[in-house]
XYZ file of C-alpha atoms in Angstrom:
544
model
C -9.111 -0.118 16.478
C -12.442 1.054 15.043
C -12.915 1.358 11.301
C -12.516 4.855 9.880
C -13.861 4.458 6.355
C -16.213 5.894 3.725
C -19.121 4.142 5.484
C -18.106 5.806 8.763
C -17.953 9.142 6.946
C -21.623 8.817 5.927
C -22.591 7.841 9.476
C -20.560 10.728 10.906
C -22.170 13.322 8.639
C -25.586 12.070 9.743
C -24.482 12.518 13.374
C -23.249 16.022 12.578
C -26.689 16.914 11.274
C -28.581 15.604 14.294
C -26.321 15.966 17.366
C -25.071 18.988 19.277
C -21.350 19.098 20.030
C -19.162 20.704 22.667
C -16.621 21.511 19.956
C -16.590 21.752 16.191
C -13.012 21.610 14.902
C -12.494 23.052 11.423
C -9.395 21.677 9.711
C -8.089 18.135 9.360
C -4.346 18.721 9.381
C -2.091 17.896 12.318
C -3.446 20.657 14.560
C -7.092 19.836 13.896
C -6.405 16.139 14.421
C -4.498 16.904 17.609
C -7.248 19.152 18.956
C -9.898 16.516 18.192
C -7.842 13.826 19.926
C -7.131 16.001 22.975
C -10.709 17.219 23.405
C -12.317 13.801 22.843
C -9.834 12.224 25.264
C -11.056 14.688 27.905
C -14.625 13.483 27.310
C -15.878 16.313 25.124
C -18.298 15.705 22.241
C -16.252 16.638 19.187
C -16.976 17.014 15.476
C -14.165 17.627 12.972
C -14.530 18.658 9.339
C -11.899 19.020 6.614
C -12.664 20.723 3.281
C -10.317 18.441 1.335
C -8.507 15.248 2.252
C -7.026 14.905 5.720
C -3.445 16.280 5.812
C -3.772 17.646 2.264
C -2.390 21.078 3.176
C 0.778 21.988 5.054
C 0.674 18.819 7.156
C 1.849 16.645 4.260
C 4.243 19.223 2.804
C 6.777 19.548 5.619
C 10.449 18.569 5.671
C 9.178 15.490 7.522
C 11.386 16.241 10.500
C 10.732 16.165 14.222
C 13.338 18.593 15.515
C 14.031 21.330 18.003
C 15.210 23.714 15.300
C 18.923 24.357 15.745
C 18.706 27.618 13.783
C 16.087 29.093 16.122
C 18.821 29.413 18.746
C 20.226 32.269 16.615
C 16.842 34.018 16.961
C 17.071 33.486 20.752
C 13.853 31.434 20.663
C 14.979 29.237 23.552
C 11.469 28.498 24.798
C 10.402 27.231 21.359
C 13.480 24.996 21.058
C 13.040 23.650 24.594
C 9.392 22.783 23.958
C 10.194 21.179 20.619
C 13.025 19.041 21.970
C 10.911 17.791 24.847
C 7.977 17.068 22.541
C 10.422 15.163 20.321
C 11.128 12.852 23.265
C 7.382 12.307 23.781
C 6.798 11.527 20.109
C 9.416 8.765 20.190
C 7.147 7.090 22.774
C 3.818 8.046 21.179
C 4.531 6.867 17.637
C 7.771 4.850 17.259
C 6.568 3.561 13.869
C 6.321 7.131 12.527
C 9.074 9.050 14.358
C 12.636 7.734 13.992
C 15.955 9.032 15.413
C 18.316 10.481 12.814
C 21.823 11.910 13.027
C 22.500 15.286 11.369
C 25.811 16.737 10.148
C 26.515 20.464 9.982
C 29.665 20.943 7.874
C 31.450 24.251 8.485
C 33.731 26.020 6.002
C 36.101 28.974 6.118
C 33.361 31.106 4.531
C 30.601 29.894 6.850
C 28.568 32.504 8.702
C 28.994 30.579 11.958
C 32.403 29.379 13.166
C 33.322 26.122 14.902
C 33.428 27.678 18.378
C 30.057 29.429 18.140
C 28.455 26.317 16.638
C 29.948 24.216 19.435
C 28.303 26.455 22.030
C 25.016 26.022 20.151
C 25.434 22.241 20.183
C 25.917 22.152 23.963
C 22.900 24.410 24.413
C 20.839 22.182 22.094
C 21.699 19.081 24.128
C 21.026 20.942 27.378
C 17.621 22.179 26.214
C 16.715 18.543 25.463
C 17.617 17.819 29.110
C 20.331 15.561 27.658
C 17.654 13.101 26.501
C 18.652 13.093 22.819
C 19.164 9.617 21.323
C 22.889 10.523 21.194
C 24.882 13.556 22.299
C 26.602 15.766 19.729
C 30.076 15.114 18.320
C 32.722 17.483 16.985
C 34.701 16.262 13.962
C 37.716 17.811 12.272
C 37.896 18.044 8.480
C 39.520 14.616 8.018
C 37.019 12.917 10.325
C 34.134 14.696 8.580
C 35.230 13.427 5.161
C 35.669 9.929 6.551
C 32.098 10.040 7.892
C 30.621 11.715 4.769
C 32.998 11.160 1.794
C 30.703 12.956 -0.692
C 30.836 16.300 1.128
C 32.903 19.144 -0.392
C 36.438 19.121 1.007
C 37.612 22.575 -0.166
C 37.901 25.014 2.809
C 36.275 22.476 5.139
C 37.039 23.244 8.802
C 35.129 20.362 10.326
C 31.602 19.501 11.324
C 29.231 18.798 14.158
C 26.989 15.746 14.392
C 23.809 15.893 16.476
C 20.510 14.043 16.904
C 16.988 14.850 15.804
C 14.357 12.720 14.032
C 12.448 12.169 10.802
C 8.793 11.219 10.491
C 5.897 10.412 8.176
C 3.970 13.682 8.477
C 0.765 12.671 6.664
C 0.511 9.319 8.457
C 0.983 11.067 11.810
C -2.175 13.030 11.018
C -4.065 9.859 10.107
C -2.946 8.045 13.266
C -3.923 11.035 15.391
C -7.361 11.088 13.734
C -7.759 7.350 14.280
C -7.012 7.907 17.966
C -9.627 10.695 18.077
C -12.078 8.391 16.289
C -11.385 5.740 18.910
C -12.284 8.316 21.588
C -15.630 9.014 19.895
C -14.761 12.122 17.862
C -17.008 12.432 14.789
C -14.768 13.262 11.803
C -15.333 13.684 8.076
C -13.177 14.802 5.182
C -14.416 16.689 2.114
C -16.805 18.777 4.239
C -16.254 22.530 3.950
C -17.208 25.251 6.436
C -19.068 27.942 4.473
C -20.463 30.139 7.253
C -21.774 30.306 10.784
C -24.930 31.068 12.732
C -25.010 33.284 15.819
C -27.598 33.878 18.530
C -29.035 37.280 19.482
C -26.111 37.899 21.846
C -23.623 37.361 19.014
C -22.431 33.944 20.219
C -21.799 31.258 17.619
C -24.325 28.421 17.724
C -23.629 26.437 14.560
C -21.233 26.025 11.636
C -22.756 25.951 8.160
C -21.183 23.229 6.001
C -21.234 21.773 2.527
C -20.463 18.146 1.732
C -18.019 18.470 -1.166
C -19.073 15.073 -2.543
C -22.889 15.196 -2.366
C -23.070 19.046 -2.352
C -25.549 18.738 0.529
C -25.588 21.753 2.888
C -26.193 21.334 6.624
C -25.569 22.842 10.049
C -23.440 21.455 12.887
C -24.649 22.772 16.236
C -21.848 23.520 18.666
C -21.109 25.218 21.957
C -17.706 26.338 20.676
C -15.663 26.309 17.442
C -11.923 25.851 16.958
C -10.248 26.939 13.719
C -7.108 24.959 12.872
C -6.849 25.481 9.132
C -3.219 26.614 8.919
C -2.574 28.869 5.910
C -6.333 29.192 5.324
C -6.784 30.914 8.738
C -7.369 34.388 7.303
C -9.751 33.030 4.653
C -11.811 31.158 7.244
C -11.669 34.106 9.631
C -13.238 36.305 6.953
C -15.849 33.631 6.208
C -16.950 33.339 9.843
C -16.416 36.925 11.076
C -17.038 40.088 9.047
C -14.487 42.105 11.053
C -11.624 39.592 10.869
C -8.170 41.190 10.565
C -5.444 39.173 8.863
C -2.794 37.675 11.143
C -0.633 35.530 8.826
C 2.591 35.966 6.901
C 2.426 32.796 4.773
C 5.659 31.501 3.265
C 6.226 28.891 0.596
C 8.444 25.856 0.993
C 9.285 23.278 -1.653
C 11.136 19.959 -1.474
C 12.722 17.642 -4.025
C 13.068 13.857 -3.769
C 15.986 11.841 -5.145
C 16.849 8.138 -5.393
C 19.043 7.168 -2.444
C 21.867 5.930 -4.674
C 22.289 9.372 -6.310
C 23.326 11.070 -3.078
C 24.852 8.603 -0.605
C 24.359 10.256 2.780
C 25.591 8.633 5.992
C 23.360 11.030 7.928
C 21.171 14.031 7.251
C 23.108 17.148 6.217
C 22.385 20.767 7.135
C 23.256 23.000 4.161
C 23.183 26.679 3.135
C 24.549 28.170 6.333
C 26.917 30.449 4.390
C 25.133 33.478 2.982
C 21.560 33.541 4.301
C 19.410 32.591 7.258
C 17.789 29.802 5.259
C 18.493 26.190 6.083
C 18.372 23.435 3.489
C 18.405 19.809 4.600
C 19.488 16.684 2.791
C 17.501 13.949 4.521
C 17.995 10.213 3.934
C 14.862 8.167 4.497
C 14.159 4.483 4.102
C 12.837 5.054 0.577
C 14.382 8.296 -0.754
C 16.457 11.434 -0.171
C 14.574 14.679 0.507
C 16.196 18.041 -0.307
C 14.529 21.130 1.109
C 13.286 23.621 1.888
C 12.821 27.084 0.424
C 11.298 29.884 2.507
C 9.757 32.747 0.517
C 6.723 34.967 1.094
C 3.569 33.647 -0.581
C 0.547 35.906 -1.057
C -1.736 33.746 -3.186
C -4.358 31.238 -2.075
C -2.637 28.210 -0.455
C -4.186 25.637 -2.805
C -2.431 27.282 -5.772
C 1.080 26.733 -4.426
C 3.341 24.850 -6.805
C 7.002 24.138 -7.498
C 8.624 26.447 -10.038
C 11.789 25.929 -12.108
C 13.420 28.694 -10.026
C 12.709 26.777 -6.811
C 14.318 23.672 -8.259
C 17.370 25.571 -9.501
C 17.886 27.107 -6.047
C 17.819 23.760 -4.221
C 20.016 22.092 -6.829
C 22.556 24.926 -6.598
C 22.760 24.538 -2.809
C 23.132 20.775 -3.174
C 25.889 21.267 -5.756
C 27.789 23.593 -3.407
C 27.942 20.867 -0.771
C 28.204 17.825 -3.038
C 29.971 19.052 -6.209
C 31.139 15.568 -7.131
C 27.631 14.110 -7.138
C 26.581 16.008 -10.255
C 22.917 16.137 -9.254
C 20.698 17.618 -11.979
C 16.966 18.129 -12.461
C 16.831 14.822 -14.332
C 17.791 12.991 -11.109
C 14.777 14.419 -9.258
C 11.936 11.917 -8.842
C 9.280 14.334 -7.608
C 8.656 17.562 -5.747
C 6.089 18.924 -3.345
C 5.170 22.463 -2.331
C 3.383 23.807 0.738
C 2.561 27.010 2.600
C 3.669 27.699 6.176
C 1.042 29.544 8.239
C 3.507 31.852 9.993
C 2.022 34.561 12.186
C 3.028 38.116 11.258
C 5.660 39.777 13.421
C 8.216 42.532 12.840
C 10.815 40.271 11.220
C 12.550 41.622 8.132
C 12.896 38.237 6.412
C 10.867 35.073 6.017
C 13.523 32.971 7.731
C 13.552 35.233 10.796
C 9.759 35.113 11.230
C 9.007 33.218 14.424
C 7.663 29.664 14.364
C 5.831 30.261 17.658
C 2.132 29.520 17.507
C -0.665 31.943 18.321
C -3.998 31.165 19.983
C -6.746 33.770 19.630
C -9.976 33.539 21.619
C -12.695 35.514 19.860
C -15.464 36.417 22.381
C -18.125 35.201 19.936
C -17.129 31.631 20.711
C -14.338 30.815 18.255
C -10.747 29.900 19.084
C -8.165 30.284 16.310
C -4.796 28.512 16.410
C -2.128 29.336 13.830
C 1.618 29.126 13.334
C 3.799 26.788 15.320
C 6.072 23.873 14.496
C 4.923 20.400 13.548
C 7.086 19.000 16.346
C 5.109 20.823 19.037
C 1.645 19.960 17.697
C 0.612 17.868 20.725
C 1.459 20.623 23.216
C -0.055 23.289 20.959
C -3.322 21.355 20.742
C -3.444 20.800 24.495
C -3.022 24.541 25.020
C -5.683 25.301 22.393
C -8.306 23.094 24.050
C -7.421 24.555 27.460
C -7.904 28.059 26.041
C -11.247 27.083 24.501
C -12.452 25.825 27.885
C -12.417 29.432 29.124
C -15.756 29.752 27.296
C -17.270 26.886 29.297
C -18.726 26.782 32.813
C -16.518 26.110 35.822
C -18.157 22.698 36.147
C -17.206 21.838 32.551
C -13.689 23.159 32.996
C -13.204 20.778 35.895
C -14.837 17.864 34.044
C -12.805 18.423 30.864
C -9.709 19.830 32.546
C -7.158 17.021 32.217
C -5.349 16.041 29.016
C -3.639 12.650 28.593
C -2.351 12.913 25.043
C 1.258 11.879 25.723
C 0.166 8.233 25.599
C 0.733 6.149 22.420
C -1.464 7.051 19.462
C -2.160 3.419 18.643
C -2.017 0.357 20.957
C -0.571 -1.671 18.077
C 2.422 0.667 17.928
C 3.437 1.412 21.478
C 7.205 1.064 21.924
C 6.760 -2.478 23.264
C 4.245 -3.532 20.600
C 6.373 -2.067 17.815
C 9.483 -3.985 18.855
C 7.434 -7.160 19.322
C 6.052 -6.830 15.777
C 9.507 -6.377 14.287
C 10.655 -9.572 15.997
C 7.643 -11.449 14.606
C 7.952 -10.315 10.975
C 9.853 -13.428 9.829
C 7.339 -15.732 11.572
C 4.427 -13.942 9.912
C 6.191 -14.145 6.562
C 6.420 -17.939 6.832
C 2.810 -18.272 7.993
C 1.410 -16.000 5.263
C 3.608 -17.241 2.427
C 4.784 -13.667 1.792
C 8.353 -12.434 1.516
C 10.271 -11.385 4.608
C 10.927 -7.993 2.966
C 7.169 -7.361 2.604
C 6.473 -8.310 6.204
C 9.332 -6.218 7.495
C 7.924 -3.225 5.637
C 4.395 -3.931 6.856
C 5.488 -4.262 10.504
C 7.691 -1.179 10.205
C 4.656 0.796 9.077
C 1.939 -0.763 11.253
C 3.494 -2.626 14.177
C 1.300 -5.420 15.542
C -1.556 -4.220 13.337
C 0.284 -5.924 10.460
C -1.051 -9.286 11.670
C -4.610 -7.943 11.615
C -4.117 -6.494 8.117
C -2.972 -9.916 6.863
C -5.801 -11.736 8.597
C -8.678 -9.616 7.288
C -7.527 -9.385 3.649
C -7.315 -12.130 0.996
C -3.982 -13.933 0.723
C -3.752 -13.130 -2.995
C -3.613 -9.378 -2.355
C -0.331 -7.805 -3.431
C 1.529 -5.591 -0.977
C 0.094 -2.379 -2.453
C -3.403 -3.860 -2.427
C -2.993 -4.480 1.310
C -1.960 -0.856 1.719
C -4.960 0.306 -0.331
C -7.396 -1.761 1.742
C -5.900 -0.385 4.955
C -6.088 3.204 3.678
C -9.736 2.872 2.649
C -10.909 1.070 5.795
C -8.836 2.863 8.417
C -7.962 6.378 7.132
C -11.121 7.396 5.213
C -9.216 7.432 1.912
C -11.709 8.251 -0.867
C -9.623 8.807 -3.997
C -6.712 7.187 -5.829
C -4.965 10.570 -5.809
C -5.220 10.768 -2.020
C -3.770 7.268 -1.674
C -0.741 8.005 -3.842
C -0.135 11.459 -2.391
C -0.755 10.936 1.340
C -1.048 7.262 2.320
C 2.047 5.689 0.761
C 5.339 7.095 -0.622
C 4.766 5.870 -4.182
C 4.500 9.268 -5.865
C 7.500 10.758 -4.074
C 9.844 7.770 -3.950
C 9.170 5.585 -7.012
C 10.894 6.644 -10.238
C 7.639 6.049 -12.193
C 5.468 7.332 -9.304
C 3.913 3.871 -8.834
C 2.021 4.037 -12.130
C 2.655 0.318 -12.681
C 0.587 -0.446 -9.564
C -2.369 1.711 -10.606
C -4.516 -1.142 -11.962
C -4.110 -3.426 -8.953
C -4.652 -0.577 -6.483
C -7.603 0.740 -8.513
C -9.230 -2.683 -8.329
C -9.359 -2.461 -4.507
C -10.835 1.043 -4.590
C -13.449 -0.050 -7.127
C -14.494 -3.064 -5.046
C -14.551 -1.329 -1.646
C -16.128 1.951 -2.786
C -18.481 0.423 -5.386
C -17.095 2.440 -8.269
C -18.349 1.925 -11.812
C -15.811 1.327 -14.567
C -16.365 4.915 -15.692
C -15.653 6.224 -12.169
C -12.468 4.156 -11.952
C -11.335 5.575 -15.294
C -12.010 9.119 -14.047
C -10.056 8.452 -10.840
C -7.053 7.202 -12.791
C -7.233 10.291 -14.988
C -7.351 12.598 -11.950
C -4.345 10.788 -10.490
C -2.262 11.163 -13.642
C -3.291 14.836 -13.885
C -2.161 15.376 -10.287
C 1.199 13.741 -10.982
C 1.755 15.808 -14.128
C 0.857 19.036 -12.317
C 3.232 18.374 -9.415
C 6.225 17.931 -11.725
C 5.210 20.353 -14.461
C 8.438 22.285 -13.816
C 10.346 19.407 -15.478
C 9.261 20.722 -18.884
C 11.686 23.628 -18.387
C 14.787 21.440 -18.008
């Protein structure tokens, strides 16, 4: 695939200054990336800008699940669940290296809000809405069978449990792969470019987006026939920046997650918790490198970039975990890291945060701007297809026909189609012998990159450590510009490593310095910014 690096960023900004585009997409999270991929795949000329790093907002702060949303059945949101479950099936085919099947347990107790019979009906409906294409159908277990399957779960008042299928994913990397696919189609993308205004013609139609390069501080215009806003929780802020009469549409809510070492909470599957006294759901999610506990769901009225984990958030999640796993004795000192994000929920008449719908909203402003907000990560591909189709209403009939067909259900990356991914896994031991690297390293590399692992090995020096290979790949192929962005959104070091990967900082920094031509002073500054970021994210630990 084509490079997608700092050098490409400079080239792309120059193109933005001199070319006219069919679409300017504002926002480089999963929806912006999906819109850019969809539109460029249809043959449209697309520019995408992101004010910070790609996926730096909500798109890297999710529960990292691809799921239909079992609890949305209670809200009677059958259409949303149906769409999500069918998109889940597509994502298994589109990105098998990023989306993995996972079994979930819902333990039910005498005090549970939902009984075994009602939950059983929900399980059958869940399987039916997936058109019975789940990796495995649901199971019903009695109390003894539940404890045999998950010995650490609380036994007192346990009635039994249900086991069902959904999936976990790498949310930030899904954004990067989607952007790489858009880049392959010819979309012109750049991070750290902020939209600061717009220009309109005499009829009131938008003609250009005014931007500022956050690195050089250079201001420029991107000429466009149409603009799509996909900035998630910043939708109301951007709406007010572009349109003087914008009326707020969001009810943002905050969600935080904690990460634990896998040995501290031995889970045989994911666990659905907190079904007793509220409409919140808390998951315990085992991943290949850690356990994730989350999430909270509380109204958040401040600017999204200020969101942070508080001691109260941590206490809430630990109390829920203790209710379900009292013997584990999990405390704040077991927590490796935390992350906090803001959900861009669209306002409705719901009385609570948890009841607010996860349906997305598409708004076509007659001045030539389409806004998309809300929605579930799982349905991003469908949401983006619908957004581009809506935007085409502003184009001529000839253009609507020319750009009318979307083909985004195909694999994001030819190196990681289902066939290529399995082939790479079978070759990992061969590549280990040929490269002189350990089998464990090659298995991890092929698990993350499929057949691209061979290309990564071939184009980088043999003496590179594993994390240096990852750094080189991030810089060359995901437009990674800062050490902080690498640790936070390219690899799981900050979230999964007990010391947040600090011991690898020098070797990783060396690659950034060489590839991005940093001075020693710049490298020192980057390391300082990284350590500041780490300290800020876990500042709540001072209170325990």
